[in-house]
Short mmCIF file of C-alpha atoms in Angstrom, two decimals:
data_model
loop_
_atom_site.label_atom_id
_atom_site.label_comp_id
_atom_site.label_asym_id
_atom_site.label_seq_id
_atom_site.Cartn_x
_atom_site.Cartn_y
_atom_site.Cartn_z
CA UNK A 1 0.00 0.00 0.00
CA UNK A 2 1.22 3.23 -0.92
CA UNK A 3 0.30 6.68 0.42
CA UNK A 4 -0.14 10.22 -1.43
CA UNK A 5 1.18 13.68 -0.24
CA UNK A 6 -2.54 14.76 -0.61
CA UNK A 7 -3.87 11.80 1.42
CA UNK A 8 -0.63 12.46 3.80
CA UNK A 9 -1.58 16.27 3.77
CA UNK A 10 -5.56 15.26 4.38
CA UNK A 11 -4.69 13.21 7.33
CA UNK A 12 -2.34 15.68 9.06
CA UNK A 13 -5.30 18.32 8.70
CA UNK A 14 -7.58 16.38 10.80
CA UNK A 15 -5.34 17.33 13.30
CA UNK A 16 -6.98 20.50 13.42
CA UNK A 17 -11.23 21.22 14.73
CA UNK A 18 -11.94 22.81 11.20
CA UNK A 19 -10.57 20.19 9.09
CA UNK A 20 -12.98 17.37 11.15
CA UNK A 21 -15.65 19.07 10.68
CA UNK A 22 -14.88 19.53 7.24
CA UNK A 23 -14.30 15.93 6.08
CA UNK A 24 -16.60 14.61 9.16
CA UNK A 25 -13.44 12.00 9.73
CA UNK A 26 -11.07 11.60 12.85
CA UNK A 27 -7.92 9.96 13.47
CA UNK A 28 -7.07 6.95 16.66
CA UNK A 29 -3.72 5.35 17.22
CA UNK A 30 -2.44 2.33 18.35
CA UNK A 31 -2.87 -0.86 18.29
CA UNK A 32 -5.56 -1.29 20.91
CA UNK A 33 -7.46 2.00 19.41
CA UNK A 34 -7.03 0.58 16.03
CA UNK A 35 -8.91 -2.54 17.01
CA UNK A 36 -11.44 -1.31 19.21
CA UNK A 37 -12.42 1.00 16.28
CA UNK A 38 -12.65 -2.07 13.73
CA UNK A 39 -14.56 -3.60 16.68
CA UNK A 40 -16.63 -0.69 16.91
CA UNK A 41 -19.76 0.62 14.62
CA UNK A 42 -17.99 3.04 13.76
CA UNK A 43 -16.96 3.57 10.11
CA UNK A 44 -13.41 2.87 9.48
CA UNK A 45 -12.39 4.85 6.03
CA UNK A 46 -8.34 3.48 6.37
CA UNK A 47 -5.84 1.69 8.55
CA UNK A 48 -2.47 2.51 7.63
CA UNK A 49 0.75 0.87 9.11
CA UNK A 50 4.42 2.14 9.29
CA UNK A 51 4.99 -1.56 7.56
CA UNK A 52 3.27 -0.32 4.27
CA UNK A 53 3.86 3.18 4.26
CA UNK A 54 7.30 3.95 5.64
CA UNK A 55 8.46 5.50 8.61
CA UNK A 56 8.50 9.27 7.21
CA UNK A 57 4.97 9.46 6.23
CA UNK A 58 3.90 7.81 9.40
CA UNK A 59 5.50 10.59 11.32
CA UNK A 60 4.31 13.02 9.10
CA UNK A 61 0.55 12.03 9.66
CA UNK A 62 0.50 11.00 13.25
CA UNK A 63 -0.21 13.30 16.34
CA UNK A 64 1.50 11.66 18.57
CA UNK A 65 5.26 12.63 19.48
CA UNK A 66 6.51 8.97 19.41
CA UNK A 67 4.24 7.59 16.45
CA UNK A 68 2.41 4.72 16.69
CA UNK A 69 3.21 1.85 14.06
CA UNK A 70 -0.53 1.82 13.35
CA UNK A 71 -3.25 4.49 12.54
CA UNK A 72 -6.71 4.66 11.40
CA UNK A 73 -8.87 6.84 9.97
CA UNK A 74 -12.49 7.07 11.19
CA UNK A 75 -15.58 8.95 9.71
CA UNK A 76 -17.29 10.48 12.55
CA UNK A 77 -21.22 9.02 13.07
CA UNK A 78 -24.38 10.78 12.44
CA UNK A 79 -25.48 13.21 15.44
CA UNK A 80 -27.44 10.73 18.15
CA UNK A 81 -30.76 11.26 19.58
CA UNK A 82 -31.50 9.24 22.75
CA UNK A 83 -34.62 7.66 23.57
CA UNK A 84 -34.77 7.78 27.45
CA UNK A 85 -35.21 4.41 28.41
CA UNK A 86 -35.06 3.93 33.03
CA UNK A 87 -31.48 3.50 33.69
CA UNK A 88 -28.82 5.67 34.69
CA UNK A 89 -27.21 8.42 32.34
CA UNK A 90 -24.42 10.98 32.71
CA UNK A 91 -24.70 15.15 31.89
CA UNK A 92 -21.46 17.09 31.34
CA UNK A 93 -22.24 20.87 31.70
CA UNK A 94 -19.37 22.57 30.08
CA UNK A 95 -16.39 20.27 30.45
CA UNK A 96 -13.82 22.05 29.03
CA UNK A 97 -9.99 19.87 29.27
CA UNK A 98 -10.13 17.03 27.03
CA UNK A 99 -8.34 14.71 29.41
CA UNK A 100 -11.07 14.94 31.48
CA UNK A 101 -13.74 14.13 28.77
CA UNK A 102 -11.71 11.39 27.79
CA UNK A 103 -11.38 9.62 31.26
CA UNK A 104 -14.64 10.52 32.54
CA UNK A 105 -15.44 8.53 29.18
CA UNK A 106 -13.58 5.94 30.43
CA UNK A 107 -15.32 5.99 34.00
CA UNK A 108 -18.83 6.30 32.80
CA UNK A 109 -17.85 2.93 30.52
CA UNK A 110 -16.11 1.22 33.65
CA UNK A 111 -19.79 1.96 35.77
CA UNK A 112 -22.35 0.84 33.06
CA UNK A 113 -23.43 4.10 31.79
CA UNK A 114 -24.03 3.49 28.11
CA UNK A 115 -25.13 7.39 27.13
CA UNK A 116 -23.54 10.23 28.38
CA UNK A 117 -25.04 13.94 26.95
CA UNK A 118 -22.64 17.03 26.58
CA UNK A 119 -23.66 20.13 26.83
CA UNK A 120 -22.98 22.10 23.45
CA UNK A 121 -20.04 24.40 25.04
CA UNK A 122 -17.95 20.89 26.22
CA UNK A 123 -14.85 20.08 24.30
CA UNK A 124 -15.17 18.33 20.90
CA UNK A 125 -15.58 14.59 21.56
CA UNK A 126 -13.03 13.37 18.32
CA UNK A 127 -10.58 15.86 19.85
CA UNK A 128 -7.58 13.88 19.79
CA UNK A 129 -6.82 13.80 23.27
CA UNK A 130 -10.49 12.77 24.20
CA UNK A 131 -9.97 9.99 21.95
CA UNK A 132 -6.80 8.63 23.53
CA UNK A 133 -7.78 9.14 27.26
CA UNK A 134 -10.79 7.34 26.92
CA UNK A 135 -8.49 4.14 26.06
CA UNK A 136 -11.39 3.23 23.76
CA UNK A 137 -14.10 4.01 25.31
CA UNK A 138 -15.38 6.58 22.95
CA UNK A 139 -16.58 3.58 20.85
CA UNK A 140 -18.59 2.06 23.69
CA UNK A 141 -19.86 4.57 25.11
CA UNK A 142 -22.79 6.79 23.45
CA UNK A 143 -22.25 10.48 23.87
CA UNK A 144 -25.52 12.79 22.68
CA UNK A 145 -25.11 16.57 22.68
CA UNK A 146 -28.29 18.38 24.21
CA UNK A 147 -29.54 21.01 26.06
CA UNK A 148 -29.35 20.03 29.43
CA UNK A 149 -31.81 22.18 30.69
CA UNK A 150 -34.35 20.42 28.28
CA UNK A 151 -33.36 17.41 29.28
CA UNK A 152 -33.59 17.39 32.82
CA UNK A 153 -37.24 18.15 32.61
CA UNK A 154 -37.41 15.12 29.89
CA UNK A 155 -36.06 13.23 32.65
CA UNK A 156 -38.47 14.87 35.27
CA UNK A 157 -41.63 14.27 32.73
CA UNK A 158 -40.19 10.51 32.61
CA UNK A 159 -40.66 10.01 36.40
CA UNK A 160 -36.91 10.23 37.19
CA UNK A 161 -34.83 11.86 39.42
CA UNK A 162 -31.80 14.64 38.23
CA UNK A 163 -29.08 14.69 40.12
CA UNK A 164 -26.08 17.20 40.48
CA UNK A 165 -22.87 17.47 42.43
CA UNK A 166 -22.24 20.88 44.18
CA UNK A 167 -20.10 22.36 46.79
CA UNK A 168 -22.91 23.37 49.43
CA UNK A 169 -24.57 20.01 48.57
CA UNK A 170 -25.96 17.11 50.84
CA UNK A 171 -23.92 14.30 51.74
CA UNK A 172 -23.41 11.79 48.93
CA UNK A 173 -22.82 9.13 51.51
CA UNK A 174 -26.36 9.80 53.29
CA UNK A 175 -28.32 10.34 50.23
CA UNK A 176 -30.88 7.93 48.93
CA UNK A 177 -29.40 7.20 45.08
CA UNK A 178 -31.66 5.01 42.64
CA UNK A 179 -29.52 4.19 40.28
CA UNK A 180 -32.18 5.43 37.44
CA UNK A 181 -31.90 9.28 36.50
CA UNK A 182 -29.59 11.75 35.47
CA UNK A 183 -26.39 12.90 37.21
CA UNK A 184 -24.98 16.15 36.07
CA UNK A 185 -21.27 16.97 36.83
CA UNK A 186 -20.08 20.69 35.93
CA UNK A 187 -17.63 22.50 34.81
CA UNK A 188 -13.99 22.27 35.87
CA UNK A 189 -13.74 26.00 37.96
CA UNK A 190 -17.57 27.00 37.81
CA UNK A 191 -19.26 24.21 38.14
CA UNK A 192 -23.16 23.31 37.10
CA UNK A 193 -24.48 26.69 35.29
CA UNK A 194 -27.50 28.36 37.12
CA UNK A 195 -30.39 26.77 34.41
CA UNK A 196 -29.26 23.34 34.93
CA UNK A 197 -29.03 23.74 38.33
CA UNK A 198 -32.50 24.79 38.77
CA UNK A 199 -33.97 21.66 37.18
CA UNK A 200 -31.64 19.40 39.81
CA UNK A 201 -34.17 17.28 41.95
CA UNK A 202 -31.00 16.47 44.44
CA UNK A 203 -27.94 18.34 45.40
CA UNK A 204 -24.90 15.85 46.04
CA UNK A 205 -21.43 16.66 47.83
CA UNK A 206 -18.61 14.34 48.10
CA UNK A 207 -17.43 15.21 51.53
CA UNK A 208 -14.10 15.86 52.44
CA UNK A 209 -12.17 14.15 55.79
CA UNK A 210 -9.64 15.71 58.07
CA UNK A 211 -8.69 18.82 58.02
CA UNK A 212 -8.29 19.31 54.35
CA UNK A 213 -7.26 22.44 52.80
CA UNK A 214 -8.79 21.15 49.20
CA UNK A 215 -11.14 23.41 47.59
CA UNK A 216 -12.72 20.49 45.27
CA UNK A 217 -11.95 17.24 43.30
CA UNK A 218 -10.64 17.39 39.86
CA UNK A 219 -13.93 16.83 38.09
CA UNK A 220 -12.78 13.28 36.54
CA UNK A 221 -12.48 11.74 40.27
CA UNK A 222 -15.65 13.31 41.26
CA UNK A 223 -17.80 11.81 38.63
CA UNK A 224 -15.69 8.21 39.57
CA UNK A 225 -16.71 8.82 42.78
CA UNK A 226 -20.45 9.35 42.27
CA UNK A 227 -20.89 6.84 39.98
CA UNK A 228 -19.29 4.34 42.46
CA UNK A 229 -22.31 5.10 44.97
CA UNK A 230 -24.71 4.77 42.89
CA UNK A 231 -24.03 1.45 41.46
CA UNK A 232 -22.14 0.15 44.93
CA UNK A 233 -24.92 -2.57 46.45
CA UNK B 1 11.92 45.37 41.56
CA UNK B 2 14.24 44.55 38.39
CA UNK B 3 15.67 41.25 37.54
CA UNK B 4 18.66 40.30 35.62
CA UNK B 5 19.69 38.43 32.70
CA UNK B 6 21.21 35.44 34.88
CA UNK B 7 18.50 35.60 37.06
CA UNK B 8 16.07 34.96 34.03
CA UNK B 9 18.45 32.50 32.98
CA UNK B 10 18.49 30.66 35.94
CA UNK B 11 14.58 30.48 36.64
CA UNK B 12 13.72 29.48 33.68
CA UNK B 13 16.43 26.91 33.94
CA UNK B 14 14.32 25.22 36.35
CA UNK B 15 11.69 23.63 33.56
CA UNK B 16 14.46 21.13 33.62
CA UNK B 17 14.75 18.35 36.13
CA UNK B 18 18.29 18.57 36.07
CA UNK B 19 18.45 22.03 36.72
CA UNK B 20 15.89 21.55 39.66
CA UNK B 21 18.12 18.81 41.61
CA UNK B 22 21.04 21.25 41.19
CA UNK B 23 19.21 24.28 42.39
CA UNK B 24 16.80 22.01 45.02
CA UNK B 25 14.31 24.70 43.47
CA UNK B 26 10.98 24.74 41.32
CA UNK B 27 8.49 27.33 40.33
CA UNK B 28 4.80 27.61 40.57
CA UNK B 29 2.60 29.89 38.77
CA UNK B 30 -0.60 32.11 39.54
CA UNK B 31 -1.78 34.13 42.19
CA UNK B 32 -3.77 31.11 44.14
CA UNK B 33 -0.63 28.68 43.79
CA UNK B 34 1.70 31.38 44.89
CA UNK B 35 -0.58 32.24 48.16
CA UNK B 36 -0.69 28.63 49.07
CA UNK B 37 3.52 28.52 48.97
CA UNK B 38 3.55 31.43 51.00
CA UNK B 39 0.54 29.85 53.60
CA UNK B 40 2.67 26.39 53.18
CA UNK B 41 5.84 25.32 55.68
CA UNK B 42 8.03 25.51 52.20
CA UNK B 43 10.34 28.27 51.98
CA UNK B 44 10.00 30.27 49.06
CA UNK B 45 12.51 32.12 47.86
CA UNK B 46 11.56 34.82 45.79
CA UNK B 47 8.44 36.23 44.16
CA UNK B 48 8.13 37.66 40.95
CA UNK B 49 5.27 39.89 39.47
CA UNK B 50 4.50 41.16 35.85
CA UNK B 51 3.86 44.47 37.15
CA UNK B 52 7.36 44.55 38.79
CA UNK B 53 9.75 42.78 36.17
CA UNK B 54 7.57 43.40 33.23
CA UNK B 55 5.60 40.94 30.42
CA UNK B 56 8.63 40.34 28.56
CA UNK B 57 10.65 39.17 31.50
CA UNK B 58 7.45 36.78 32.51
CA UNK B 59 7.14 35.43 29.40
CA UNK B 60 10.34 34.24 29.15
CA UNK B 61 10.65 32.75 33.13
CA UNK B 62 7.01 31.42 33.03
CA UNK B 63 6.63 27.77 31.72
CA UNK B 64 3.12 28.36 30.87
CA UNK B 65 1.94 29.43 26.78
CA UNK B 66 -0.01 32.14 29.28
CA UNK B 67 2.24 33.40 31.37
CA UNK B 68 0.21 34.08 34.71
CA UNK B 69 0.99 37.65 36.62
CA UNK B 70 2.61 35.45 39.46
CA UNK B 71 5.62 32.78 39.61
CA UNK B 72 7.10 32.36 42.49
CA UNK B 73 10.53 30.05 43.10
CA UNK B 74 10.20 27.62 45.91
CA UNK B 75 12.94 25.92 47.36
CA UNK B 76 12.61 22.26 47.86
CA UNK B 77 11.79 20.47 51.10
CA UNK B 78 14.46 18.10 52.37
CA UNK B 79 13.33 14.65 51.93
CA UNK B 80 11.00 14.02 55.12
CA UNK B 81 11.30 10.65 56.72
CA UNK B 82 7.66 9.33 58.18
CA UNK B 83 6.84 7.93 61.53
CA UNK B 84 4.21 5.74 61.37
CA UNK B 85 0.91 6.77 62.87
CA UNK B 86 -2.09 4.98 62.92
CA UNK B 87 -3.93 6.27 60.06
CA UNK B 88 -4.64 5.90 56.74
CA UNK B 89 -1.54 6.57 54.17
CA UNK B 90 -1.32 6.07 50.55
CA UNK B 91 1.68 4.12 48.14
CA UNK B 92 2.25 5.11 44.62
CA UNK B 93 3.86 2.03 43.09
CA UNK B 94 5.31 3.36 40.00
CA UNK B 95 3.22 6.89 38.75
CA UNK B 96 4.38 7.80 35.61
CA UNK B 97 2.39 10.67 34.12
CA UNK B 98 2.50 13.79 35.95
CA UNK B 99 -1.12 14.89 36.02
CA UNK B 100 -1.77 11.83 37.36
CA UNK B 101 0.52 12.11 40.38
CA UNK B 102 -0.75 15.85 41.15
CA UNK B 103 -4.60 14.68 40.70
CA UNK B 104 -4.01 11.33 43.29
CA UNK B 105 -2.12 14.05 45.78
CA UNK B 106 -5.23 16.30 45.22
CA UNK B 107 -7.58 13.63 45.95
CA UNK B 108 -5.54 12.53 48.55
CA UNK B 109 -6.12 15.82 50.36
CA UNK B 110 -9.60 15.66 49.75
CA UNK B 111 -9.80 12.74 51.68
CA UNK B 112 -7.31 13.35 54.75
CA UNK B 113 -4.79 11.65 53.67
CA UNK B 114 -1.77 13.32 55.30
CA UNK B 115 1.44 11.19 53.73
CA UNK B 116 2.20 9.50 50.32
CA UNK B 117 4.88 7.45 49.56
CA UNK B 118 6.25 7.19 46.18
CA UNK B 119 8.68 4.01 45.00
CA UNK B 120 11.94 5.67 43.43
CA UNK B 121 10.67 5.54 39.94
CA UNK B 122 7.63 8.00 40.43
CA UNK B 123 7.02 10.77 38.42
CA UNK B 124 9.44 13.78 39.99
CA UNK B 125 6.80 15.40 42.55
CA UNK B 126 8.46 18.97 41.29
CA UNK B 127 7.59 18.09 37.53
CA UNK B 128 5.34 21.58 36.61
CA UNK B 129 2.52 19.36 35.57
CA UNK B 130 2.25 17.74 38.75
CA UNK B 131 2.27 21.03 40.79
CA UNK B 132 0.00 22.07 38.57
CA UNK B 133 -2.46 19.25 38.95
CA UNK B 134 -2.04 19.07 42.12
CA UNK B 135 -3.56 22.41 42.60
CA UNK B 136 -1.92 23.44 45.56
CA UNK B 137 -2.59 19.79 47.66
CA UNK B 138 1.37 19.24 46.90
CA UNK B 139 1.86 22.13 50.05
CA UNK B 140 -0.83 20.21 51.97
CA UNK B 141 0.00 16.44 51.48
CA UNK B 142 3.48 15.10 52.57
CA UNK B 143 5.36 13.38 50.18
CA UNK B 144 7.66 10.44 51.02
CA UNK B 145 10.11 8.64 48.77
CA UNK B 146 10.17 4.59 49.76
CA UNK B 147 10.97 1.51 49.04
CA UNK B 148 7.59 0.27 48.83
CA UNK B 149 8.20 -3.60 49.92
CA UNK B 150 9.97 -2.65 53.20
CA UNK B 151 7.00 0.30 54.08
CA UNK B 152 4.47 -2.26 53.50
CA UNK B 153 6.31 -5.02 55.89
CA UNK B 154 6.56 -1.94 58.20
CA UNK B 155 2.88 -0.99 58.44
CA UNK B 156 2.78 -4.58 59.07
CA UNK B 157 5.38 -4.75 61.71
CA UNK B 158 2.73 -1.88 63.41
CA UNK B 159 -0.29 -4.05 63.18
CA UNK B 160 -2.21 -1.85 60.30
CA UNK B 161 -2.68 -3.81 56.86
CA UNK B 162 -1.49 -2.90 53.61
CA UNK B 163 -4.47 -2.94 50.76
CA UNK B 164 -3.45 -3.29 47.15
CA UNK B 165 -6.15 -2.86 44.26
CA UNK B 166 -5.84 -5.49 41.16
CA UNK B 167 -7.54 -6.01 38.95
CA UNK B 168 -8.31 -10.05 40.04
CA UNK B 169 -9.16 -8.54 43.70
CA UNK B 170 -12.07 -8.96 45.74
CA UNK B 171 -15.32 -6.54 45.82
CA UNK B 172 -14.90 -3.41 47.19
CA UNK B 173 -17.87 -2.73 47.96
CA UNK B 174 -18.10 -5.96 50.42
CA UNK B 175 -14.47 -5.94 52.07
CA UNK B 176 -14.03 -4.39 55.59
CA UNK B 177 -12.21 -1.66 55.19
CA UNK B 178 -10.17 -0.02 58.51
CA UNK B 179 -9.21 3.35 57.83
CA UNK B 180 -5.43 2.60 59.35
CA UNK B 181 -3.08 1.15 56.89
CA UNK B 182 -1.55 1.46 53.58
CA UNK B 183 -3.14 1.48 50.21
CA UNK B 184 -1.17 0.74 47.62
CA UNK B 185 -2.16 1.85 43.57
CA UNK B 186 0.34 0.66 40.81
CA UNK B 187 1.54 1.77 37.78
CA UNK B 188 -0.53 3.35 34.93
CA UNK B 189 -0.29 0.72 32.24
CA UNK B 190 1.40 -2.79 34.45
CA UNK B 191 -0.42 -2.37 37.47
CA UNK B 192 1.72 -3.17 41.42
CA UNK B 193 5.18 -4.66 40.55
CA UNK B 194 5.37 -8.37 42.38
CA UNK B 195 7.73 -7.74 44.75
CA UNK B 196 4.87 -4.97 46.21
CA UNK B 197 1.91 -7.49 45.98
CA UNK B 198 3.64 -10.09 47.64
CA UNK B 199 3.50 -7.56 50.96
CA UNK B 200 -0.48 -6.93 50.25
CA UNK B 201 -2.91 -8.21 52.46
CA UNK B 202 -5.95 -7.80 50.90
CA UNK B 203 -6.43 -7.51 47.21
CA UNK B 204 -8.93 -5.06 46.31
CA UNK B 205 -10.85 -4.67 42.94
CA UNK B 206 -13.44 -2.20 42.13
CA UNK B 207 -15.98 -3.81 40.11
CA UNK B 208 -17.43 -2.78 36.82
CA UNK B 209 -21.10 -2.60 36.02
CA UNK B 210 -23.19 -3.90 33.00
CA UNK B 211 -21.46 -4.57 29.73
CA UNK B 212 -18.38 -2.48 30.27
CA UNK B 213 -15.81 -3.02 28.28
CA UNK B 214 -13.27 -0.95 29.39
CA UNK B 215 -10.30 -2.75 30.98
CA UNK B 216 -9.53 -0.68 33.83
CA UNK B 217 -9.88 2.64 35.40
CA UNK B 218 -7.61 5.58 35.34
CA UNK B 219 -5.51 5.25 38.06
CA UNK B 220 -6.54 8.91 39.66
CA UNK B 221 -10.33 7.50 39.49
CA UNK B 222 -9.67 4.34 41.05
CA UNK B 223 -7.68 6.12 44.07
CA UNK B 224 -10.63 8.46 44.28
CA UNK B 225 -12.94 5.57 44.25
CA UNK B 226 -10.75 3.74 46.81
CA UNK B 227 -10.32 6.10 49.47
CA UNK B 228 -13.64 7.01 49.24
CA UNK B 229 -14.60 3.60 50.31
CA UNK B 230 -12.15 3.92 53.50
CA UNK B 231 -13.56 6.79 54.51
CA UNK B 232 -17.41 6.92 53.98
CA UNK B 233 -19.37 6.23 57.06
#
């Protein structure tokens, strides 16, 4: 298999927001990405390997500092709606760091949450650091952009309960948690935004022991940690 | 307040680890960082303001691509020896990323854990990205290098257990948990090296719900799920 300066050139754009959008494609890594993408329902457009192309090109089209000896290229699927089916589902409000998107990803898929909704302002899912922190999860895991507003009163109409994590909440620990509803976590220095929090049903704090001088929990942990009680028996 | 050409030389020197061991120096950046070195039992050693030195003399010290309009240089702590308390302490076995270590010292802090010892081939606990992450818990939380096996027969030799978490370990959510011992989380990508897990006495796993397919948890989430566990009531 050969490779093109144009495809070569094509590939390294989709490095950049615009140029995703533009061909509706993204790019994993590795291996274990590689696979779990083939695995996946997502669309694979090409799997290139250092093997078949060469070492140079491979460089020139990865994003990683030490490239990978494998790469594909994925198209990105159709917007999804959600159905709300009872169960339990995740809200980001505003994540912004794509680390965290990726591993709270990763979390959500560790727990059993199969949909997760993003609020329109939280960092682009195929971002390429998303992609890798989630260590694959981003295939398994359904992520929906909506309103969350909207939503929480969908979830309110449906007879379930919205929950969201907040400093001057009540204690997680004490709190009665069905694990059926929505949980909303918030942003990484302002938390849940004043419309979503008005359609929360039950404020949630993670307490903190000792005589801590820690403001809050990176975002990431905090959603572990929630998730954890609800589905704990 | 001016500064001099050496002196800019020098501090930005200290992006380097090298340069930190020889100076026993790092630098942390903003105005809420700063304040917590000052509040902290660490002895810093000069602060430097944009207002005072100027943005071109910032941008060049800072180690930020936004220089803040506060870096301060901190002088190192000597390495602290721990006596061992009853209470509940946390082992790094092997932490390689850096916003990893400063996230598991911020949740540590969260959680009233006063002392963490790292094996030898931790991340540096001065690496930028780890003060950073920590988000000002590195002031709060003592750090200890150890050898991990000897700690762990140690904590042993004082009647408190040593918990591991692996990823063939028992529920969680059903072992009794006594918030006086050591915890130990391995290594990002091969887990708690033998010679560790040969001193654990009891193997903890935190379970995964529903059709996950995710291997494992991030290593940050699974110490925030962990200590959560010791310490909820």
């Amino acid at each position: 298999m050969s490779i093109t300066q144009a495809e070569i050139k094509q590939i390294r754009s989709l490095r950049e927001k615009k140029f995703r959008d533009a061909y509706g494609q993204f790019v994993v890594e590795g291996e274990k990405m590689v696979q779990e993408a083939l695995q996946s329902g997502f669309e694979v457009v090409r799997v290139l390997r250092r093997d078949e192309i060469g070492e140079a090109a491979m460089a020139r089209i990865s994003q990683l500092s030490s490239p990978s000896p494998v790469l594909a290229v994925v198209a990105r699927p159709a917007p999804a709606a959600a159905e709300l089916q009872r169960g339990l589902y995740l809200g980001l409000d505003g994540i912004r760091d794509p680390g965290n998107l990726g591993t709270i990803l990763r979390i959500a898929d560790w727990f059993g949450v199969e949909t997760v909704f993003l609020s329109e302002d939280c960092v682009e899912l195929f971002n390429p650091k998303v992609i890798q922190s989630s260590m694959g999860s981003v295939f398994r895991v359904r992520a929906v952009t909506a309103g969350l507003p909207e939503l929480a009163r969908r979830f309110r109409g449906a007879g379930m309960r919205v929950y969201g994590t907040f400093l001057d909440g009540n204690d997680l620990y004490r709190e009665t948690l069905r694990p059926e509803g929505l949980v909303v976590m918030g942003n990484e220095a302002s938390g849940i935004r004043p419309e979503v929090a008005a359609e929360v049903d039950a404020r949630l704090l993670i307490p903190s022991f000792g005589r801590s001088g820690a403001e809050s929990l990176n975002v990431a942990a905090a959603t572990a940690v929630t998730l954890s009680e609800f589905r704990r028996r």
